[in-house]
């Protein structure tokens, strides 16, 4: 497997635009964000990725070119090409300038039937294609209420990472996104996020190898906004954020990135 090496425990804030923004609207939002980034070089301590829907990738890629802001996609197919109507492959995303790809988002797992096995296959495919996968995991509200959060996280992490070597695993990013916190305004407490991140790191140590958990960047996602980001990032186990709604407004997304950069 080949993938760009990912430095130890980076800070990353990625904006998941979901099914929002045409190419023209996306380019305008990206330009606005790039202007804010250019005005505050200190905040470059945090890596930032914009993840628009596929039709807007080229226009947003053009808007961020040379700015240091990365481009990411929201999904990909595991095969490089073939008879897969409506699908997009890793090499296609790379050709548009993507560095990242979000995989296993809960809206795909729970809304479109994406299985643990499919997420595992796509993760390996993304690494093969030279993309950095942002692997999303997280429990449903009913699973949390039934005290099954750890069990769900262990299952989702093991499905993707079992058998992977430490260097390859460290070339990926994990996003812990409790499903009950996504798009609901109900953010997890720093303690809830920390506990989940610790379960994930311990699972990585077990299924990948000793020390893997400590090396991996684990983001928190779920109703992160400009007002709560700094509190979350004060928790040393939270290495950044995957942001949905608040990434659709340049100033609030920028405040989140600046909070991540200031956190260490
Ligand atoms: C997401 O879509 O990954 C997400 C975390 O959304 P929001 O920030 O809107 O909760």
PDB file of C-alpha atoms and ligand atoms in Angstrom:
ATOM      1  CA  UNK A   1       0.000   0.000   0.000  1.00  0.00           C
ATOM      2  CA  UNK A   2       1.257   3.455  -0.770  1.00  0.00           C
ATOM      3  CA  UNK A   3       0.029   6.630   0.855  1.00  0.00           C
ATOM      4  CA  UNK A   4       1.465   9.978   1.768  1.00  0.00           C
ATOM      5  CA  UNK A   5       3.027   9.779   5.211  1.00  0.00           C
ATOM      6  CA  UNK A   6       0.922  11.573   7.776  1.00  0.00           C
ATOM      7  CA  UNK A   7       2.983  13.257  10.476  1.00  0.00           C
ATOM      8  CA  UNK A   8       2.466  12.272  14.096  1.00  0.00           C
ATOM      9  CA  UNK A   9      -0.775  13.510  15.701  1.00  0.00           C
ATOM     10  CA  UNK A  10      -1.536  16.386  13.328  1.00  0.00           C
ATOM     11  CA  UNK A  11      -4.257  18.942  13.820  1.00  0.00           C
ATOM     12  CA  UNK A  12      -6.882  18.720  11.089  1.00  0.00           C
ATOM     13  CA  UNK A  13     -10.179  20.479  10.653  1.00  0.00           C
ATOM     14  CA  UNK A  14     -12.200  19.169   7.705  1.00  0.00           C
ATOM     15  CA  UNK A  15     -15.419  20.690   6.413  1.00  0.00           C
ATOM     16  CA  UNK A  16     -18.022  18.203   5.201  1.00  0.00           C
ATOM     17  CA  UNK A  17     -20.278  20.247   2.949  1.00  0.00           C
ATOM     18  CA  UNK A  18     -22.573  17.242   2.362  1.00  0.00           C
ATOM     19  CA  UNK A  19     -25.004  17.880  -0.527  1.00  0.00           C
ATOM     20  CA  UNK A  20     -24.629  21.654  -0.445  1.00  0.00           C
ATOM     21  CA  UNK A  21     -23.111  24.148  -2.911  1.00  0.00           C
ATOM     22  CA  UNK A  22     -22.956  24.231  -6.681  1.00  0.00           C
ATOM     23  CA  UNK A  23     -19.491  24.670  -8.247  1.00  0.00           C
ATOM     24  CA  UNK A  24     -19.952  28.462  -8.371  1.00  0.00           C
ATOM     25  CA  UNK A  25     -21.267  28.680  -4.804  1.00  0.00           C
ATOM     26  CA  UNK A  26     -18.540  26.347  -3.561  1.00  0.00           C
ATOM     27  CA  UNK A  27     -15.765  28.333  -5.243  1.00  0.00           C
ATOM     28  CA  UNK A  28     -17.107  31.541  -3.681  1.00  0.00           C
ATOM     29  CA  UNK A  29     -17.177  29.966  -0.199  1.00  0.00           C
ATOM     30  CA  UNK A  30     -13.680  28.540  -0.685  1.00  0.00           C
ATOM     31  CA  UNK A  31     -12.325  31.922  -1.817  1.00  0.00           C
ATOM     32  CA  UNK A  32     -13.847  33.573   1.234  1.00  0.00           C
ATOM     33  CA  UNK A  33     -12.232  30.956   3.469  1.00  0.00           C
ATOM     34  CA  UNK A  34      -8.832  31.262   1.750  1.00  0.00           C
ATOM     35  CA  UNK A  35      -8.895  35.046   2.269  1.00  0.00           C
ATOM     36  CA  UNK A  36      -9.479  34.540   6.006  1.00  0.00           C
ATOM     37  CA  UNK A  37      -6.684  31.955   6.140  1.00  0.00           C
ATOM     38  CA  UNK A  38      -4.253  34.248   4.344  1.00  0.00           C
ATOM     39  CA  UNK A  39      -4.913  37.004   6.890  1.00  0.00           C
ATOM     40  CA  UNK A  40      -3.941  34.836   9.871  1.00  0.00           C
ATOM     41  CA  UNK A  41      -0.754  32.822   9.227  1.00  0.00           C
ATOM     42  CA  UNK A  42      -0.633  31.667  12.901  1.00  0.00           C
ATOM     43  CA  UNK A  43      -3.678  29.521  12.298  1.00  0.00           C
ATOM     44  CA  UNK A  44      -1.766  27.520   9.684  1.00  0.00           C
ATOM     45  CA  UNK A  45      -0.643  25.280  12.558  1.00  0.00           C
ATOM     46  CA  UNK A  46      -3.916  23.532  11.826  1.00  0.00           C
ATOM     47  CA  UNK A  47      -4.345  21.741   8.530  1.00  0.00           C
ATOM     48  CA  UNK A  48      -7.681  22.471   6.860  1.00  0.00           C
ATOM     49  CA  UNK A  49      -9.576  20.508   4.219  1.00  0.00           C
ATOM     50  CA  UNK A  50     -12.717  21.480   2.338  1.00  0.00           C
ATOM     51  CA  UNK A  51     -14.861  18.519   1.245  1.00  0.00           C
ATOM     52  CA  UNK A  52     -17.492  19.684  -1.237  1.00  0.00           C
ATOM     53  CA  UNK A  53     -19.831  17.397  -3.196  1.00  0.00           C
ATOM     54  CA  UNK A  54     -18.225  15.770  -6.234  1.00  0.00           C
ATOM     55  CA  UNK A  55     -19.527  18.231  -8.874  1.00  0.00           C
ATOM     56  CA  UNK A  56     -17.916  21.146  -6.989  1.00  0.00           C
ATOM     57  CA  UNK A  57     -14.498  19.508  -6.470  1.00  0.00           C
ATOM     58  CA  UNK A  58     -12.859  21.011  -9.558  1.00  0.00           C
ATOM     59  CA  UNK A  59     -14.073  24.555  -8.865  1.00  0.00           C
ATOM     60  CA  UNK A  60     -13.211  24.421  -5.163  1.00  0.00           C
ATOM     61  CA  UNK A  61      -9.838  22.841  -5.994  1.00  0.00           C
ATOM     62  CA  UNK A  62      -9.127  25.768  -8.304  1.00  0.00           C
ATOM     63  CA  UNK A  63     -10.161  28.248  -5.599  1.00  0.00           C
ATOM     64  CA  UNK A  64      -7.821  26.754  -2.965  1.00  0.00           C
ATOM     65  CA  UNK A  65      -4.881  26.062  -5.288  1.00  0.00           C
ATOM     66  CA  UNK A  66      -1.608  27.313  -3.757  1.00  0.00           C
ATOM     67  CA  UNK A  67      -3.325  28.432  -0.543  1.00  0.00           C
ATOM     68  CA  UNK A  68      -2.283  25.530   1.677  1.00  0.00           C
ATOM     69  CA  UNK A  69      -5.944  24.574   2.148  1.00  0.00           C
ATOM     70  CA  UNK A  70      -6.558  20.960   1.113  1.00  0.00           C
ATOM     71  CA  UNK A  71      -9.332  19.440  -0.938  1.00  0.00           C
ATOM     72  CA  UNK A  72     -11.247  16.339   0.094  1.00  0.00           C
ATOM     73  CA  UNK A  73     -14.143  14.258  -1.201  1.00  0.00           C
ATOM     74  CA  UNK A  74     -17.033  12.748   0.736  1.00  0.00           C
ATOM     75  CA  UNK A  75     -16.991   9.212  -0.644  1.00  0.00           C
ATOM     76  CA  UNK A  76     -15.406   6.994  -3.287  1.00  0.00           C
ATOM     77  CA  UNK A  77     -15.770   3.509  -4.790  1.00  0.00           C
ATOM     78  CA  UNK A  78     -13.205   0.855  -3.906  1.00  0.00           C
ATOM     79  CA  UNK A  79     -12.490  -0.069  -7.548  1.00  0.00           C
ATOM     80  CA  UNK A  80     -10.362   2.145  -9.759  1.00  0.00           C
ATOM     81  CA  UNK A  81     -12.761   1.918 -12.740  1.00  0.00           C
ATOM     82  CA  UNK A  82     -15.500  -0.279 -14.154  1.00  0.00           C
ATOM     83  CA  UNK A  83     -19.237  -0.729 -14.587  1.00  0.00           C
ATOM     84  CA  UNK A  84     -20.344   1.100 -11.416  1.00  0.00           C
ATOM     85  CA  UNK A  85     -22.966   3.593 -12.546  1.00  0.00           C
ATOM     86  CA  UNK A  86     -22.988   6.776 -10.518  1.00  0.00           C
ATOM     87  CA  UNK A  87     -19.765   5.999  -8.673  1.00  0.00           C
ATOM     88  CA  UNK A  88     -16.448   7.866  -8.512  1.00  0.00           C
ATOM     89  CA  UNK A  89     -13.021   6.276  -7.996  1.00  0.00           C
ATOM     90  CA  UNK A  90      -9.963   7.270  -5.992  1.00  0.00           C
ATOM     91  CA  UNK A  91      -7.796   8.029  -9.047  1.00  0.00           C
ATOM     92  CA  UNK A  92     -10.561  10.325 -10.329  1.00  0.00           C
ATOM     93  CA  UNK A  93     -10.528  12.219  -7.026  1.00  0.00           C
ATOM     94  CA  UNK A  94      -6.727  12.439  -7.085  1.00  0.00           C
ATOM     95  CA  UNK A  95      -6.872  13.835 -10.630  1.00  0.00           C
ATOM     96  CA  UNK A  96      -9.049  16.664  -9.275  1.00  0.00           C
ATOM     97  CA  UNK A  97      -6.479  17.471  -6.585  1.00  0.00           C
ATOM     98  CA  UNK A  98      -8.044  15.677  -3.617  1.00  0.00           C
ATOM     99  CA  UNK A  99      -5.785  14.815  -0.696  1.00  0.00           C
ATOM    100  CA  UNK A 100      -8.513  13.478   1.614  1.00  0.00           C
ATOM    101  CA  UNK A 101     -11.631  11.357   1.326  1.00  0.00           C
ATOM    102  CA  UNK A 102     -14.286  10.967   4.038  1.00  0.00           C
ATOM    103  CA  UNK A 103     -15.308   7.311   4.379  1.00  0.00           C
ATOM    104  CA  UNK A 104     -18.027   5.583   6.390  1.00  0.00           C
ATOM    105  CA  UNK A 105     -19.887   8.753   7.335  1.00  0.00           C
ATOM    106  CA  UNK A 106     -22.951   7.841   9.412  1.00  0.00           C
ATOM    107  CA  UNK A 107     -25.230   9.269   6.729  1.00  0.00           C
ATOM    108  CA  UNK A 108     -23.802   6.605   4.402  1.00  0.00           C
ATOM    109  CA  UNK A 109     -23.679   3.825   7.005  1.00  0.00           C
ATOM    110  CA  UNK A 110     -27.184   4.365   8.352  1.00  0.00           C
ATOM    111  CA  UNK A 111     -28.886   6.113   5.429  1.00  0.00           C
ATOM    112  CA  UNK A 112     -27.421   4.143   2.533  1.00  0.00           C
ATOM    113  CA  UNK A 113     -26.578   0.787   4.083  1.00  0.00           C
ATOM    114  CA  UNK A 114     -22.787   1.094   3.932  1.00  0.00           C
ATOM    115  CA  UNK A 115     -21.341  -1.831   5.914  1.00  0.00           C
ATOM    116  CA  UNK A 116     -18.190  -2.094   8.040  1.00  0.00           C
ATOM    117  CA  UNK A 117     -16.746  -4.332   5.314  1.00  0.00           C
ATOM    118  CA  UNK A 118     -17.425  -1.753   2.596  1.00  0.00           C
ATOM    119  CA  UNK A 119     -15.766   0.967   4.692  1.00  0.00           C
ATOM    120  CA  UNK A 120     -12.751  -1.313   5.229  1.00  0.00           C
ATOM    121  CA  UNK A 121     -12.465  -1.982   1.495  1.00  0.00           C
ATOM    122  CA  UNK A 122     -12.739   1.696   0.617  1.00  0.00           C
ATOM    123  CA  UNK A 123     -10.122   2.618   3.232  1.00  0.00           C
ATOM    124  CA  UNK A 124      -7.594   0.252   1.683  1.00  0.00           C
ATOM    125  CA  UNK A 125      -8.504   1.501  -1.784  1.00  0.00           C
ATOM    126  CA  UNK A 126      -8.026   5.134  -0.737  1.00  0.00           C
ATOM    127  CA  UNK A 127      -4.558   4.342   0.647  1.00  0.00           C
ATOM    128  CA  UNK A 128      -3.724   2.436  -2.546  1.00  0.00           C
ATOM    129  CA  UNK A 129      -4.747   5.480  -4.581  1.00  0.00           C
ATOM    130  CA  UNK A 130      -2.689   7.935  -2.496  1.00  0.00           C
ATOM    131  CA  UNK A 131      -5.594   9.551  -0.634  1.00  0.00           C
ATOM    132  CA  UNK A 132      -5.762  10.090   3.127  1.00  0.00           C
ATOM    133  CA  UNK A 133      -8.971   8.468   4.322  1.00  0.00           C
ATOM    134  CA  UNK A 134     -10.930  10.131   7.126  1.00  0.00           C
ATOM    135  CA  UNK A 135     -12.622   7.047   8.571  1.00  0.00           C
ATOM    136  CA  UNK A 136     -15.823   7.899  10.449  1.00  0.00           C
ATOM    137  CA  UNK A 137     -17.042   5.812  13.372  1.00  0.00           C
ATOM    138  CA  UNK A 138     -19.674   6.440  16.026  1.00  0.00           C
ATOM    139  CA  UNK A 139     -22.620   5.076  17.914  1.00  0.00           C
ATOM    140  CA  UNK A 140     -26.350   5.704  17.519  1.00  0.00           C
ATOM    141  CA  UNK A 141     -28.266   7.266  20.406  1.00  0.00           C
ATOM    142  CA  UNK A 142     -29.941   3.927  21.178  1.00  0.00           C
ATOM    143  CA  UNK A 143     -26.517   2.265  21.327  1.00  0.00           C
ATOM    144  CA  UNK A 144     -25.203   4.905  23.752  1.00  0.00           C
ATOM    145  CA  UNK A 145     -28.302   4.598  25.903  1.00  0.00           C
ATOM    146  CA  UNK A 146     -27.870   0.814  25.971  1.00  0.00           C
ATOM    147  CA  UNK A 147     -24.265   1.306  27.128  1.00  0.00           C
ATOM    148  CA  UNK A 148     -22.984  -0.199  23.873  1.00  0.00           C
ATOM    149  CA  UNK A 149     -20.795   2.725  22.682  1.00  0.00           C
ATOM    150  CA  UNK A 150     -17.483   0.937  23.273  1.00  0.00           C
ATOM    151  CA  UNK A 151     -18.722  -2.260  21.636  1.00  0.00           C
ATOM    152  CA  UNK A 152     -19.776  -0.361  18.494  1.00  0.00           C
ATOM    153  CA  UNK A 153     -16.503   1.562  18.272  1.00  0.00           C
ATOM    154  CA  UNK A 154     -14.420  -1.586  18.744  1.00  0.00           C
ATOM    155  CA  UNK A 155     -16.381  -3.356  15.993  1.00  0.00           C
ATOM    156  CA  UNK A 156     -16.130  -0.444  13.531  1.00  0.00           C
ATOM    157  CA  UNK A 157     -12.420   0.150  14.170  1.00  0.00           C
ATOM    158  CA  UNK A 158     -11.484  -3.543  14.078  1.00  0.00           C
ATOM    159  CA  UNK A 159     -13.324  -4.004  10.769  1.00  0.00           C
ATOM    160  CA  UNK A 160     -11.152  -1.370   9.106  1.00  0.00           C
ATOM    161  CA  UNK A 161      -7.820  -1.689  10.888  1.00  0.00           C
ATOM    162  CA  UNK A 162      -7.346  -5.362  11.815  1.00  0.00           C
ATOM    163  CA  UNK A 163      -4.256  -6.640  10.046  1.00  0.00           C
ATOM    164  CA  UNK A 164      -3.030  -3.190   8.994  1.00  0.00           C
ATOM    165  CA  UNK A 165       0.525  -2.253   9.962  1.00  0.00           C
ATOM    166  CA  UNK A 166       1.217   0.759  12.153  1.00  0.00           C
ATOM    167  CA  UNK A 167       2.719   2.943   9.405  1.00  0.00           C
ATOM    168  CA  UNK A 168      -0.251   2.362   7.098  1.00  0.00           C
ATOM    169  CA  UNK A 169      -2.781   2.985   9.858  1.00  0.00           C
ATOM    170  CA  UNK A 170      -0.971   6.196  10.761  1.00  0.00           C
ATOM    171  CA  UNK A 171      -1.480   7.393   7.173  1.00  0.00           C
ATOM    172  CA  UNK A 172      -5.214   7.576   7.903  1.00  0.00           C
ATOM    173  CA  UNK A 173      -7.320   9.842  10.095  1.00  0.00           C
ATOM    174  CA  UNK A 174     -10.251   8.697  12.242  1.00  0.00           C
ATOM    175  CA  UNK A 175     -13.289  10.848  12.998  1.00  0.00           C
ATOM    176  CA  UNK A 176     -15.296   9.907  16.068  1.00  0.00           C
ATOM    177  CA  UNK A 177     -18.786  11.117  15.258  1.00  0.00           C
ATOM    178  CA  UNK A 178     -21.544  10.091  17.666  1.00  0.00           C
ATOM    179  CA  UNK A 179     -24.552   9.840  15.360  1.00  0.00           C
ATOM    180  CA  UNK A 180     -26.811  11.570  17.898  1.00  0.00           C
ATOM    181  CA  UNK A 181     -24.574  14.646  17.731  1.00  0.00           C
ATOM    182  CA  UNK A 182     -24.497  15.049  13.947  1.00  0.00           C
ATOM    183  CA  UNK A 183     -26.601  17.954  12.756  1.00  0.00           C
ATOM    184  CA  UNK A 184     -28.576  18.013  16.011  1.00  0.00           C
ATOM    185  CA  UNK A 185     -26.906  20.823  17.938  1.00  0.00           C
ATOM    186  CA  UNK A 186     -26.212  18.286  20.723  1.00  0.00           C
ATOM    187  CA  UNK A 187     -22.434  18.273  20.984  1.00  0.00           C
ATOM    188  CA  UNK A 188     -20.709  15.520  22.964  1.00  0.00           C
ATOM    189  CA  UNK A 189     -19.031  16.715  26.129  1.00  0.00           C
ATOM    190  CA  UNK A 190     -15.214  16.760  26.043  1.00  0.00           C
ATOM    191  CA  UNK A 191     -15.332  13.861  28.535  1.00  0.00           C
ATOM    192  CA  UNK A 192     -17.629  11.785  26.296  1.00  0.00           C
ATOM    193  CA  UNK A 193     -15.371  12.473  23.311  1.00  0.00           C
ATOM    194  CA  UNK A 194     -12.227  11.719  25.336  1.00  0.00           C
ATOM    195  CA  UNK A 195     -13.616   8.408  26.568  1.00  0.00           C
ATOM    196  CA  UNK A 196     -14.566   7.388  23.021  1.00  0.00           C
ATOM    197  CA  UNK A 197     -11.164   8.446  21.657  1.00  0.00           C
ATOM    198  CA  UNK A 198      -9.484   6.352  24.355  1.00  0.00           C
ATOM    199  CA  UNK A 199     -11.529   3.302  23.392  1.00  0.00           C
ATOM    200  CA  UNK A 200     -10.491   3.866  19.765  1.00  0.00           C
ATOM    201  CA  UNK A 201      -6.789   4.255  20.648  1.00  0.00           C
ATOM    202  CA  UNK A 202      -6.851   1.125  22.822  1.00  0.00           C
ATOM    203  CA  UNK A 203      -8.521  -0.828  20.011  1.00  0.00           C
ATOM    204  CA  UNK A 204      -5.886   0.361  17.541  1.00  0.00           C
ATOM    205  CA  UNK A 205      -3.151  -0.811  19.938  1.00  0.00           C
ATOM    206  CA  UNK A 206      -4.803  -4.221  20.019  1.00  0.00           C
ATOM    207  CA  UNK A 207      -5.632  -4.732  16.324  1.00  0.00           C
ATOM    208  CA  UNK A 208      -2.779  -2.800  14.664  1.00  0.00           C
ATOM    209  CA  UNK A 209       0.034  -2.919  17.192  1.00  0.00           C
ATOM    210  CA  UNK A 210       1.345  -1.372  20.379  1.00  0.00           C
ATOM    211  CA  UNK A 211       1.682   2.406  20.063  1.00  0.00           C
ATOM    212  CA  UNK A 212      -0.631   2.699  17.054  1.00  0.00           C
ATOM    213  CA  UNK A 213      -3.359   4.456  19.027  1.00  0.00           C
ATOM    214  CA  UNK A 214      -1.018   7.141  20.302  1.00  0.00           C
ATOM    215  CA  UNK A 215       0.197   7.910  16.764  1.00  0.00           C
ATOM    216  CA  UNK A 216      -3.187   8.274  15.133  1.00  0.00           C
ATOM    217  CA  UNK A 217      -5.015  11.541  14.554  1.00  0.00           C
ATOM    218  CA  UNK A 218      -8.570  11.250  15.873  1.00  0.00           C
ATOM    219  CA  UNK A 219     -11.005  14.059  15.127  1.00  0.00           C
ATOM    220  CA  UNK A 220     -14.292  14.725  16.865  1.00  0.00           C
ATOM    221  CA  UNK A 221     -17.387  15.444  14.771  1.00  0.00           C
ATOM    222  CA  UNK A 222     -20.937  16.332  15.744  1.00  0.00           C
ATOM    223  CA  UNK A 223     -22.347  19.858  16.049  1.00  0.00           C
ATOM    224  CA  UNK A 224     -18.927  21.517  16.374  1.00  0.00           C
ATOM    225  CA  UNK A 225     -19.256  25.278  15.994  1.00  0.00           C
ATOM    226  CA  UNK A 226     -17.271  28.456  16.608  1.00  0.00           C
ATOM    227  CA  UNK A 227     -18.634  28.636  20.159  1.00  0.00           C
ATOM    228  CA  UNK A 228     -17.801  25.135  21.394  1.00  0.00           C
ATOM    229  CA  UNK A 229     -14.651  24.285  19.390  1.00  0.00           C
ATOM    230  CA  UNK A 230     -12.068  25.661  21.837  1.00  0.00           C
ATOM    231  CA  UNK A 231     -13.532  23.657  24.744  1.00  0.00           C
ATOM    232  CA  UNK A 232     -13.377  20.468  22.695  1.00  0.00           C
ATOM    233  CA  UNK A 233      -9.837  21.143  21.452  1.00  0.00           C
ATOM    234  CA  UNK A 234      -8.629  21.727  25.020  1.00  0.00           C
ATOM    235  CA  UNK A 235      -9.001  17.959  25.433  1.00  0.00           C
ATOM    236  CA  UNK A 236      -5.582  16.571  24.362  1.00  0.00           C
ATOM    237  CA  UNK A 237      -7.128  13.423  22.900  1.00  0.00           C
ATOM    238  CA  UNK A 238      -9.095  15.475  20.327  1.00  0.00           C
ATOM    239  CA  UNK A 239      -6.842  16.175  17.337  1.00  0.00           C
ATOM    240  CA  UNK A 240      -9.260  18.308  15.343  1.00  0.00           C
ATOM    241  CA  UNK A 241     -12.771  18.195  13.969  1.00  0.00           C
ATOM    242  CA  UNK A 242     -14.954  17.028  11.133  1.00  0.00           C
ATOM    243  CA  UNK A 243     -17.458  19.837  10.737  1.00  0.00           C
ATOM    244  CA  UNK A 244     -20.749  19.765   8.866  1.00  0.00           C
ATOM    245  CA  UNK A 245     -23.145  22.701   9.209  1.00  0.00           C
ATOM    246  CA  UNK A 246     -20.622  25.227  10.557  1.00  0.00           C
ATOM    247  CA  UNK A 247     -18.294  24.591   7.593  1.00  0.00           C
ATOM    248  CA  UNK A 248     -20.844  26.169   5.231  1.00  0.00           C
ATOM    249  CA  UNK A 249     -20.068  29.616   6.589  1.00  0.00           C
ATOM    250  CA  UNK A 250     -16.468  30.804   6.044  1.00  0.00           C
ATOM    251  CA  UNK A 251     -16.119  32.889   9.215  1.00  0.00           C
ATOM    252  CA  UNK A 252     -17.404  30.203  11.591  1.00  0.00           C
ATOM    253  CA  UNK A 253     -15.348  27.483   9.917  1.00  0.00           C
ATOM    254  CA  UNK A 254     -12.297  29.707  10.141  1.00  0.00           C
ATOM    255  CA  UNK A 255     -12.885  30.295  13.869  1.00  0.00           C
ATOM    256  CA  UNK A 256     -12.977  26.512  14.383  1.00  0.00           C
ATOM    257  CA  UNK A 257      -9.691  26.060  12.491  1.00  0.00           C
ATOM    258  CA  UNK A 258      -8.095  28.927  14.434  1.00  0.00           C
ATOM    259  CA  UNK A 259      -9.243  27.342  17.729  1.00  0.00           C
ATOM    260  CA  UNK A 260      -7.641  24.047  16.699  1.00  0.00           C
ATOM    261  CA  UNK A 261      -4.394  25.820  15.783  1.00  0.00           C
ATOM    262  CA  UNK A 262      -4.319  27.662  19.095  1.00  0.00           C
ATOM    263  CA  UNK A 263      -4.940  24.546  21.151  1.00  0.00           C
ATOM    264  CA  UNK A 264      -1.293  23.465  21.151  1.00  0.00           C
TER     265      UNK A 264
HETATM  266  C1  LIG B   1     -20.776  15.787   9.815  1.00  0.00           C
HETATM  267  O1  LIG B   1     -21.517  15.866   8.858  1.00  0.00           O
HETATM  268  O2  LIG B   1     -19.802  15.026   9.776  1.00  0.00           O
HETATM  269  C2  LIG B   1     -21.059  16.618  10.984  1.00  0.00           C
HETATM  270  C3  LIG B   1     -20.317  16.465  12.036  1.00  0.00           C
HETATM  271  O3  LIG B   1     -22.122  17.494  10.882  1.00  0.00           O
HETATM  272  P1  LIG B   1     -22.480  18.670  11.923  1.00  0.00           P
HETATM  273  O4  LIG B   1     -21.207  19.385  12.236  1.00  0.00           O
HETATM  274  O5  LIG B   1     -23.462  19.524  11.198  1.00  0.00           O
HETATM  275  O6  LIG B   1     -23.047  18.013  13.128  1.00  0.00           O
END
